[in-house]
PDB file of C-alpha atoms in Angstrom:
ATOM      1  CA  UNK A  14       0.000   0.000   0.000  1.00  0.00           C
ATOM      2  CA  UNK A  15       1.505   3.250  -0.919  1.00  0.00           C
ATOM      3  CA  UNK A  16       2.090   6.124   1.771  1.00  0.00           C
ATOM      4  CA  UNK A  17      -1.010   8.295   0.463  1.00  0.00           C
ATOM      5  CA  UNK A  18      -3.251   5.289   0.212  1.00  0.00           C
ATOM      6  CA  UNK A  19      -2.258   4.250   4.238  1.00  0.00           C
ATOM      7  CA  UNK A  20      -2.618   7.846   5.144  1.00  0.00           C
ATOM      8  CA  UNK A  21      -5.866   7.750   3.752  1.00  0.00           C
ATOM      9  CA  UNK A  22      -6.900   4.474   5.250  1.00  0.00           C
ATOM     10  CA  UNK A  23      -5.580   5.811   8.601  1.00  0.00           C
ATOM     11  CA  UNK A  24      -8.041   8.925   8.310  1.00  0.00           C
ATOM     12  CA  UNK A  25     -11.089   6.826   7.310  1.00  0.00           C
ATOM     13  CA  UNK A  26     -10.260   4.586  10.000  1.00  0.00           C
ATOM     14  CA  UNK A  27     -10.078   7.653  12.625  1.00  0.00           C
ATOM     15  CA  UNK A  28     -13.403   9.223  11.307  1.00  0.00           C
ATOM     16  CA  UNK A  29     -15.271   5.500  11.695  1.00  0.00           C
ATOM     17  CA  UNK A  30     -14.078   5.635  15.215  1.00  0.00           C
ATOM     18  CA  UNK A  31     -14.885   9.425  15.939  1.00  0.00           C
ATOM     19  CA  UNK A  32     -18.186   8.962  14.478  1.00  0.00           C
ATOM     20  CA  UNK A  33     -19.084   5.351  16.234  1.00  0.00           C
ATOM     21  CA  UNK A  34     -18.155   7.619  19.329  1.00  0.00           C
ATOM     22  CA  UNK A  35     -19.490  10.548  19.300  1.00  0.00           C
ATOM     23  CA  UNK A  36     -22.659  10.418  16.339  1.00  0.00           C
ATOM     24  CA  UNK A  37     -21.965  12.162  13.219  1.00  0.00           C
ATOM     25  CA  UNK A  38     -23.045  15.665  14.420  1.00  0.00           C
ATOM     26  CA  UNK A  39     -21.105  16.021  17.634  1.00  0.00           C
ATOM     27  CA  UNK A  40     -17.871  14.836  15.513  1.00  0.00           C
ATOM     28  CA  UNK A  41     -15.284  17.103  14.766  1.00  0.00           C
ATOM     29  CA  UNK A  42     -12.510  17.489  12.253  1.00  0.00           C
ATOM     30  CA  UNK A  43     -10.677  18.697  15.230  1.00  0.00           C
ATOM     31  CA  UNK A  44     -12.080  14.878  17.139  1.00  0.00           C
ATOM     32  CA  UNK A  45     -10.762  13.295  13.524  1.00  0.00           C
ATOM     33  CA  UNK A  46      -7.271  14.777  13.388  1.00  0.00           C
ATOM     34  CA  UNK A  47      -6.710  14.858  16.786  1.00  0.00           C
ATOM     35  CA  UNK A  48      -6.859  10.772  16.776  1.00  0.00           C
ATOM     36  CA  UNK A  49      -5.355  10.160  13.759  1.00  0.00           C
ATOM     37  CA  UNK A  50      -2.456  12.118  14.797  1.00  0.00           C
ATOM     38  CA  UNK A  51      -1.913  14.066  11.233  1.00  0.00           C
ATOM     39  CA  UNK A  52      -2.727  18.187  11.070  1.00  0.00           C
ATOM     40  CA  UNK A  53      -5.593  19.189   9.683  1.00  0.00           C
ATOM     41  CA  UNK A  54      -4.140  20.338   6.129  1.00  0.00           C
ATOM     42  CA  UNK A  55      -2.827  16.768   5.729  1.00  0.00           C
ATOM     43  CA  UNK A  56      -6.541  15.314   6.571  1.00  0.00           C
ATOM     44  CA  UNK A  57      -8.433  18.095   4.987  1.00  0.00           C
ATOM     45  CA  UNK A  58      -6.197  17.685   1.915  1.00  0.00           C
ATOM     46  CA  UNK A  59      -7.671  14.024   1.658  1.00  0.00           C
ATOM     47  CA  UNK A  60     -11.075  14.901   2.525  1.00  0.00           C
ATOM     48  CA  UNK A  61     -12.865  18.457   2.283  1.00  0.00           C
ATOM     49  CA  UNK A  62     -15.357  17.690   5.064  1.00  0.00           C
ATOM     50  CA  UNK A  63     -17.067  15.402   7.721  1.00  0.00           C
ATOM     51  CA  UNK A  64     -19.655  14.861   4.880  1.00  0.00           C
ATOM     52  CA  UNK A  65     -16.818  13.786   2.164  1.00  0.00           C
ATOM     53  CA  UNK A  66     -15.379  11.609   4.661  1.00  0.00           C
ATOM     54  CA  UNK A  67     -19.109   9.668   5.738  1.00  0.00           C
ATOM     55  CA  UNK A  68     -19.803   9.025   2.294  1.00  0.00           C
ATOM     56  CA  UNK A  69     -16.311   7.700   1.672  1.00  0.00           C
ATOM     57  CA  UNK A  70     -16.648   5.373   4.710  1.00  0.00           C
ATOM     58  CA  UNK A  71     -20.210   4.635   3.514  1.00  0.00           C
ATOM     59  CA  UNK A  72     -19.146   3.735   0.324  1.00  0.00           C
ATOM     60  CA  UNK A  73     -15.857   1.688   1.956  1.00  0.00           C
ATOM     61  CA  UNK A  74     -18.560  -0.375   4.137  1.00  0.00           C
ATOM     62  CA  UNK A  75     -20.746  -1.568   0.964  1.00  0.00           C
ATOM     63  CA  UNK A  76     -18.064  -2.593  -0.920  1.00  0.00           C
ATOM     64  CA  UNK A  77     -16.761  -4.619   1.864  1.00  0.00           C
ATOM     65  CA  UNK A  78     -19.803  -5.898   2.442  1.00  0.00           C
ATOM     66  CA  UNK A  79     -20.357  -7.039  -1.176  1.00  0.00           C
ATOM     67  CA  UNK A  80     -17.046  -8.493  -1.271  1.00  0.00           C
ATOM     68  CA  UNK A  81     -18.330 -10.353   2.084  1.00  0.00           C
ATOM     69  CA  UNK A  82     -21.238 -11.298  -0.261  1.00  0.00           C
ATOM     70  CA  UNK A  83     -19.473 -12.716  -3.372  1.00  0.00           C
ATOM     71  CA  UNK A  84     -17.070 -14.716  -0.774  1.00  0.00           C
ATOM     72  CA  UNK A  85     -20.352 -16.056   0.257  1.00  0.00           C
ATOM     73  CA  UNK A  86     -21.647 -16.712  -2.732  1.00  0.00           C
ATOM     74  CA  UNK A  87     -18.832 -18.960  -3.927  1.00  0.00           C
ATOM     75  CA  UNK A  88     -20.269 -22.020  -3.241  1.00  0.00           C
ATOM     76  CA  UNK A  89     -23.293 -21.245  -5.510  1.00  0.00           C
ATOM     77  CA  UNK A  90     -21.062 -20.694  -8.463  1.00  0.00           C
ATOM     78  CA  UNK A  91     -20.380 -24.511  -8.546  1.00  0.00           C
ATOM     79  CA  UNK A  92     -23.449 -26.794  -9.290  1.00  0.00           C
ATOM     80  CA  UNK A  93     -25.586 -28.248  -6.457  1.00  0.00           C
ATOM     81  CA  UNK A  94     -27.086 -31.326  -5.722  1.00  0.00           C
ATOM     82  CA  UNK A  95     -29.204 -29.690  -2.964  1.00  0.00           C
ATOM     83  CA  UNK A  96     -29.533 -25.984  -3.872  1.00  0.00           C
ATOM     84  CA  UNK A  97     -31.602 -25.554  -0.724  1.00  0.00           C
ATOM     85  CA  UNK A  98     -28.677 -26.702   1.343  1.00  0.00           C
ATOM     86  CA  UNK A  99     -26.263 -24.185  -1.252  1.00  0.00           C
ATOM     87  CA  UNK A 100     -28.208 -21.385  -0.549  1.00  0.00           C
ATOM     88  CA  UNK A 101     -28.604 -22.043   3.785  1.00  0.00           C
ATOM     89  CA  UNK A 102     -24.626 -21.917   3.527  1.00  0.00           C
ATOM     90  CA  UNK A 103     -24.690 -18.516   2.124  1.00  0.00           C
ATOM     91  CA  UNK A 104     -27.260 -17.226   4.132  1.00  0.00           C
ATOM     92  CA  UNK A 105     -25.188 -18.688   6.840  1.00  0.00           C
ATOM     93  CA  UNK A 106     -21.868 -17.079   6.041  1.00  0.00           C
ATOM     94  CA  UNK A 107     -23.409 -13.821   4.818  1.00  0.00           C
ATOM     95  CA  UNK A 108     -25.628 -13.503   7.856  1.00  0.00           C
ATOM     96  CA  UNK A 109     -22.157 -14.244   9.754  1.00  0.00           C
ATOM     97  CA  UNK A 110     -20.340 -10.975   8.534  1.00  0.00           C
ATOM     98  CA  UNK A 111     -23.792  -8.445   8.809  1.00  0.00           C
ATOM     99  CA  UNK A 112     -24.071  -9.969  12.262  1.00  0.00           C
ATOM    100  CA  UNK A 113     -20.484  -9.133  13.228  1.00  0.00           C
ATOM    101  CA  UNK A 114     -20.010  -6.472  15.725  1.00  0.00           C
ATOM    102  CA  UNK A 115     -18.495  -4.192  13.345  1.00  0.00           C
ATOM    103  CA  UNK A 116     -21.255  -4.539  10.599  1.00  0.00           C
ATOM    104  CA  UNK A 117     -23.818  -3.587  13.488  1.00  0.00           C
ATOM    105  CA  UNK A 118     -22.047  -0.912  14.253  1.00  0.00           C
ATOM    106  CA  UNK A 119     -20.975   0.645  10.534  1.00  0.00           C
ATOM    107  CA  UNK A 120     -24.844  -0.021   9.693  1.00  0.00           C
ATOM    108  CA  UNK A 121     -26.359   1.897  12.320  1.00  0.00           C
ATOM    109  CA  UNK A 122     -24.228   4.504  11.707  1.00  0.00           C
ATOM    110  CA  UNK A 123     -25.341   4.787   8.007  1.00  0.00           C
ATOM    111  CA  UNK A 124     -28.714   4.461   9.244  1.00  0.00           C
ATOM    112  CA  UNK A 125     -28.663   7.230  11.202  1.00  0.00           C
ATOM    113  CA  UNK A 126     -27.428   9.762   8.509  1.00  0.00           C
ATOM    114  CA  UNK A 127     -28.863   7.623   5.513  1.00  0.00           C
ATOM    115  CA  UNK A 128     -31.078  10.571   5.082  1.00  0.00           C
ATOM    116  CA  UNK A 129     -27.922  13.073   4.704  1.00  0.00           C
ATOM    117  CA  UNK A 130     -26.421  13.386   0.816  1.00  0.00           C
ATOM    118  CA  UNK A 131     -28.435  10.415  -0.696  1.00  0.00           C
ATOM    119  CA  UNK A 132     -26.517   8.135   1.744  1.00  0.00           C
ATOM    120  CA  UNK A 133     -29.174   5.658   1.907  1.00  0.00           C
ATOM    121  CA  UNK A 134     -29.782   5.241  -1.489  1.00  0.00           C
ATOM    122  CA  UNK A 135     -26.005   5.309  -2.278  1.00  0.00           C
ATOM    123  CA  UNK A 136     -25.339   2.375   0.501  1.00  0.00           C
ATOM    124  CA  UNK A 137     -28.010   0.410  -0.794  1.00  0.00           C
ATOM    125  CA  UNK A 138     -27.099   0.517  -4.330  1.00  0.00           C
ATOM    126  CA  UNK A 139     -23.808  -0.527  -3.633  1.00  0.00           C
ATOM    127  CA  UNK A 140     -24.492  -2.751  -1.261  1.00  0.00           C
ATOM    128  CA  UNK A 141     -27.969  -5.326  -1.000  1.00  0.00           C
ATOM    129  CA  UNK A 142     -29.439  -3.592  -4.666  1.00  0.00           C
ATOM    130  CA  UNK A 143     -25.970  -5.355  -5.830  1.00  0.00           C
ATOM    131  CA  UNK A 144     -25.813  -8.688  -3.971  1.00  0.00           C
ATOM    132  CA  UNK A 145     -29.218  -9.219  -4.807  1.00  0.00           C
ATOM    133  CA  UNK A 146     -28.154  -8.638  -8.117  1.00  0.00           C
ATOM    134  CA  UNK A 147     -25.277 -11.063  -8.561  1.00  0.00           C
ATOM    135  CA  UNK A 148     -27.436 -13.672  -6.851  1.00  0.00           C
ATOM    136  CA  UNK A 149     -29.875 -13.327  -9.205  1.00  0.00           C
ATOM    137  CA  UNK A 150     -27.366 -13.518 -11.817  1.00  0.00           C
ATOM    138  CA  UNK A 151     -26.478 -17.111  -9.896  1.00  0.00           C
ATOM    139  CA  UNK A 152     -29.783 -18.818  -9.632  1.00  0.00           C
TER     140      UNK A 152
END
């Protein structure tokens, strides 16, 4: 991973935590820097705002959570004998990553601002509009 790309994974990383922490509103940049340990021209030259950097977590959180998806789906790719028993394994292991304490905790967080810049829609698109998608695709 290049130095820019871990600098910008470290501020992401920061934000999630300032945000899980405080609630999107009573976050700072200030909060954001101060735990990431960089000034604020170095995070503010990554990210323009608290709003830049929720939709860029957002967006960080649905992909992963595809990815979580397609890992899931694996299984399906290959032909079944039972597809009832292929499809309770990836409910299983899908169900296994939302359930996950920091899938709980990333979605309720999205939840609570999905109303702010089209988040919802934006999360949902990339996330369950796509899996639902590709399993489609599958079946």
């Amino acid at each position: 991973m290049k130095k820019s790309e871990a600098r910008r994974q470290a501020i992401l990383d920061a934000a999630t935590g300032v945000f899980h922490a405080a609630g999107f509103d009573r976050a700072s940049m200030s909060d954001i820097c101060n735990r990431v340990g960089f000034s604020k021209a170095t995070v503010y030259g990554y990210f323009k705002s608290k709003e830049e950097l929720l939709l860029a977590i957002a967006t960080e959180a649905a992909e992963t959570e595809f990815a979580a998806a397609q890992v899931a789906m694996g299984s399906l790719a290959q032909p079944a004998a039972d597809l009832a028993a292929a499809l309770d394994g990836f409910g299983r292991r899908y169900l296994a990553f939302t359930c996950s304490p920091e899938a709980l905790a990333m979605r309720r967080l999205i939840l609570a601002e999905a109303g702010r810049l089209g988040l919802g829609n934006q999360c949902y698109d990339l996330g369950p509009a796509r899996i639902t998608a590709a399993l489609a695709a599958l079946l």
